[in-house]
Amino acid sequence: MILYMDTFVTDEPLTPAHAEKSAWGRLRETDCSYRWRPRLEIFKYTLASYVNYNWSNVYIRYKLENPALYEETNHFIKGLFPNAIIENERSDKQQHFARAYRTLRSMGDKWIFYSPNNDHPIMATDLTMLDTLVKKGDEHEGRNRNL
């Protein structure tokens, strides 16, 4: 199975409801469990959570809010996944996604673990459950137009 991540890493809140002066912002100031962390740090943590699975290929497309951090981040990713394909852009337009899709197809694996979010780590002690899911998908292939 291919690990495919395509994301934008920014510290800008998604909505004003998550801004500094909002209820969430005040909670972050008062409760250390919700303390604000730089998104790049969370992105790295998320990537590290994927390292314990035997991916057939790793394809990471990401864009940073601060381009000065690409070299350091690419080095971090290569430390986790030495054979990863890394592109410092994201699929924010149809033609970009089509190019990424062609790259994925060229890898020759029909199973893709797609992670569009930079803050969704895998929270499992045993990642072999992914193998179970792939096996089930293989069993049901052709029964559903999406498999």
Short mmCIF file of C-alpha atoms in Angstrom, two decimals:
data_model
loop_
_atom_site.label_atom_id
_atom_site.label_comp_id
_atom_site.label_asym_id
_atom_site.label_seq_id
_atom_site.Cartn_x
_atom_site.Cartn_y
_atom_site.Cartn_z
CA MET A 1 0.00 0.00 0.00
CA ILE A 2 1.23 3.48 -0.89
CA LEU A 3 1.35 6.22 1.74
CA TYR A 4 0.17 9.38 0.00
CA MET A 5 0.05 12.68 1.86
CA ASP A 6 -0.97 15.90 0.12
CA THR A 7 -1.35 18.88 2.43
CA PHE A 8 -0.71 22.51 3.30
CA VAL A 9 1.07 23.26 6.58
CA THR A 10 0.13 26.62 8.07
CA ASP A 11 -0.25 28.07 11.53
CA GLU A 12 -3.17 30.20 10.34
CA PRO A 13 -6.41 29.07 12.06
CA LEU A 14 -8.96 27.46 9.78
CA THR A 15 -11.72 29.72 11.05
CA PRO A 16 -11.99 32.74 13.39
CA ALA A 17 -13.61 30.35 15.89
CA HIS A 18 -10.12 28.91 16.44
CA ALA A 19 -8.30 32.24 16.67
CA GLU A 20 -6.42 33.52 19.72
CA LYS A 21 -9.29 35.55 21.19
CA SER A 22 -11.92 32.85 20.67
CA ALA A 23 -13.12 30.41 23.33
CA TRP A 24 -10.71 27.82 21.85
CA GLY A 25 -7.89 30.34 21.98
CA ARG A 26 -8.57 31.08 25.64
CA LEU A 27 -8.71 27.34 26.40
CA ARG A 28 -5.29 26.92 24.77
CA GLU A 29 -3.91 29.58 27.13
CA THR A 30 -5.34 28.02 30.30
CA ASP A 31 -5.09 24.25 29.77
CA CYS A 32 -1.72 22.75 28.85
CA SER A 33 -3.44 19.75 27.23
CA TYR A 34 -4.70 22.12 24.53
CA ARG A 35 -1.59 24.29 24.30
CA TRP A 36 -0.88 25.57 20.82
CA ARG A 37 1.85 23.68 18.92
CA PRO A 38 3.41 24.77 15.63
CA ARG A 39 1.72 22.96 12.73
CA LEU A 40 5.08 21.90 11.32
CA GLU A 41 5.78 20.07 14.57
CA ILE A 42 2.38 18.35 14.36
CA PHE A 43 3.01 17.47 10.69
CA LYS A 44 6.31 15.81 11.64
CA TYR A 45 4.63 13.92 14.48
CA THR A 46 1.94 12.71 12.07
CA LEU A 47 4.55 11.53 9.57
CA ALA A 48 6.47 9.73 12.31
CA SER A 49 3.28 7.90 13.31
CA TYR A 50 3.17 6.30 9.83
CA VAL A 51 6.73 4.96 9.92
CA ASN A 52 5.96 1.55 11.46
CA TYR A 53 4.09 0.21 8.45
CA ASN A 54 5.77 -1.44 5.48
CA TRP A 55 4.55 0.90 2.72
CA SER A 56 5.22 -0.16 -0.87
CA ASN A 57 5.94 3.49 -1.68
CA VAL A 58 5.76 6.84 0.08
CA TYR A 59 4.65 9.94 -1.81
CA ILE A 60 4.57 13.18 0.17
CA ARG A 61 3.31 16.39 -1.44
CA TYR A 62 3.20 19.32 0.89
CA LYS A 63 3.40 23.07 0.87
CA LEU A 64 4.72 25.10 3.78
CA GLU A 65 3.63 28.53 4.84
CA ASN A 66 7.33 29.28 5.39
CA PRO A 67 9.38 28.12 2.35
CA ALA A 68 12.64 28.58 4.31
CA LEU A 69 11.79 25.36 6.18
CA TYR A 70 11.63 23.02 3.17
CA GLU A 71 15.24 21.80 3.35
CA GLU A 72 14.97 20.88 7.04
CA THR A 73 11.55 19.25 6.57
CA ASN A 74 12.60 17.27 3.50
CA HIS A 75 15.61 16.01 5.45
CA PHE A 76 13.30 14.95 8.29
CA ILE A 77 11.00 13.09 5.87
CA LYS A 78 13.95 11.32 4.20
CA GLY A 79 15.13 10.27 7.67
CA LEU A 80 11.79 8.53 8.19
CA PHE A 81 11.23 7.30 4.63
CA PRO A 82 14.56 7.19 2.73
CA ASN A 83 12.94 6.27 -0.60
CA ALA A 84 10.07 8.76 -0.38
CA ILE A 85 9.11 10.90 -3.32
CA ILE A 86 8.80 14.41 -1.94
CA GLU A 87 7.28 17.34 -3.80
CA ASN A 88 7.14 20.77 -2.21
CA GLU A 89 3.73 21.61 -3.57
CA ARG A 90 0.20 20.45 -2.96
CA SER A 91 -2.72 19.53 -5.16
CA ASP A 92 -4.71 22.72 -4.88
CA LYS A 93 -5.78 22.62 -8.54
CA GLN A 94 -7.18 19.83 -10.69
CA GLN A 95 -4.09 19.70 -12.93
CA HIS A 96 -1.85 19.28 -9.85
CA PHE A 97 -3.97 16.41 -8.56
CA ALA A 98 -4.00 14.81 -12.03
CA ARG A 99 -0.19 14.91 -12.10
CA ALA A 100 -0.04 13.39 -8.60
CA TYR A 101 -2.53 10.71 -9.67
CA ARG A 102 -0.33 9.76 -12.64
CA THR A 103 2.62 9.41 -10.26
CA LEU A 104 0.56 7.21 -7.93
CA ARG A 105 -0.60 5.01 -10.84
CA SER A 106 3.00 4.57 -11.99
CA MET A 107 3.87 3.02 -8.62
CA GLY A 108 1.93 -0.12 -9.51
CA ASP A 109 0.05 -0.59 -6.22
CA LYS A 110 -3.75 -0.41 -6.31
CA TRP A 111 -3.99 0.38 -2.59
CA ILE A 112 -3.38 3.94 -1.45
CA PHE A 113 -3.55 5.27 2.10
CA TYR A 114 -4.47 8.89 1.41
CA SER A 115 -3.86 11.43 4.14
CA PRO A 116 -4.91 14.96 3.19
CA ASN A 117 -4.52 16.22 6.76
CA ASN A 118 -1.27 17.13 8.46
CA ASP A 119 -2.69 16.55 11.93
CA HIS A 120 -4.12 13.03 11.76
CA PRO A 121 -1.55 10.62 13.18
CA ILE A 122 -2.22 6.91 13.29
CA MET A 123 -3.19 6.03 16.83
CA ALA A 124 -2.76 2.26 16.84
CA THR A 125 -0.33 -0.05 18.56
CA ASP A 126 -0.41 -2.60 15.75
CA LEU A 127 -0.54 -1.40 12.15
CA THR A 128 -1.05 -4.90 10.75
CA MET A 129 -4.76 -4.05 10.97
CA LEU A 130 -4.13 -2.17 7.71
CA ASP A 131 -3.16 -5.51 6.11
CA THR A 132 -6.48 -6.94 7.30
CA LEU A 133 -8.33 -4.06 5.65
CA VAL A 134 -6.43 -4.48 2.38
CA LYS A 135 -7.18 -8.23 2.41
CA LYS A 136 -10.89 -7.50 2.93
CA GLY A 137 -10.77 -4.98 0.10
CA ASP A 138 -9.17 -7.57 -2.18
CA GLU A 139 -11.94 -10.03 -1.27
CA HIS A 140 -14.63 -7.49 -2.19
CA GLU A 141 -12.94 -6.10 -5.28
CA GLY A 142 -15.35 -5.95 -8.19
CA ARG A 143 -18.44 -6.16 -5.97
CA ASN A 144 -18.47 -2.40 -5.58
CA ARG A 145 -17.54 0.11 -8.26
CA ASN A 146 -15.24 1.90 -5.74
CA LEU A 147 -13.12 -1.19 -5.04
#
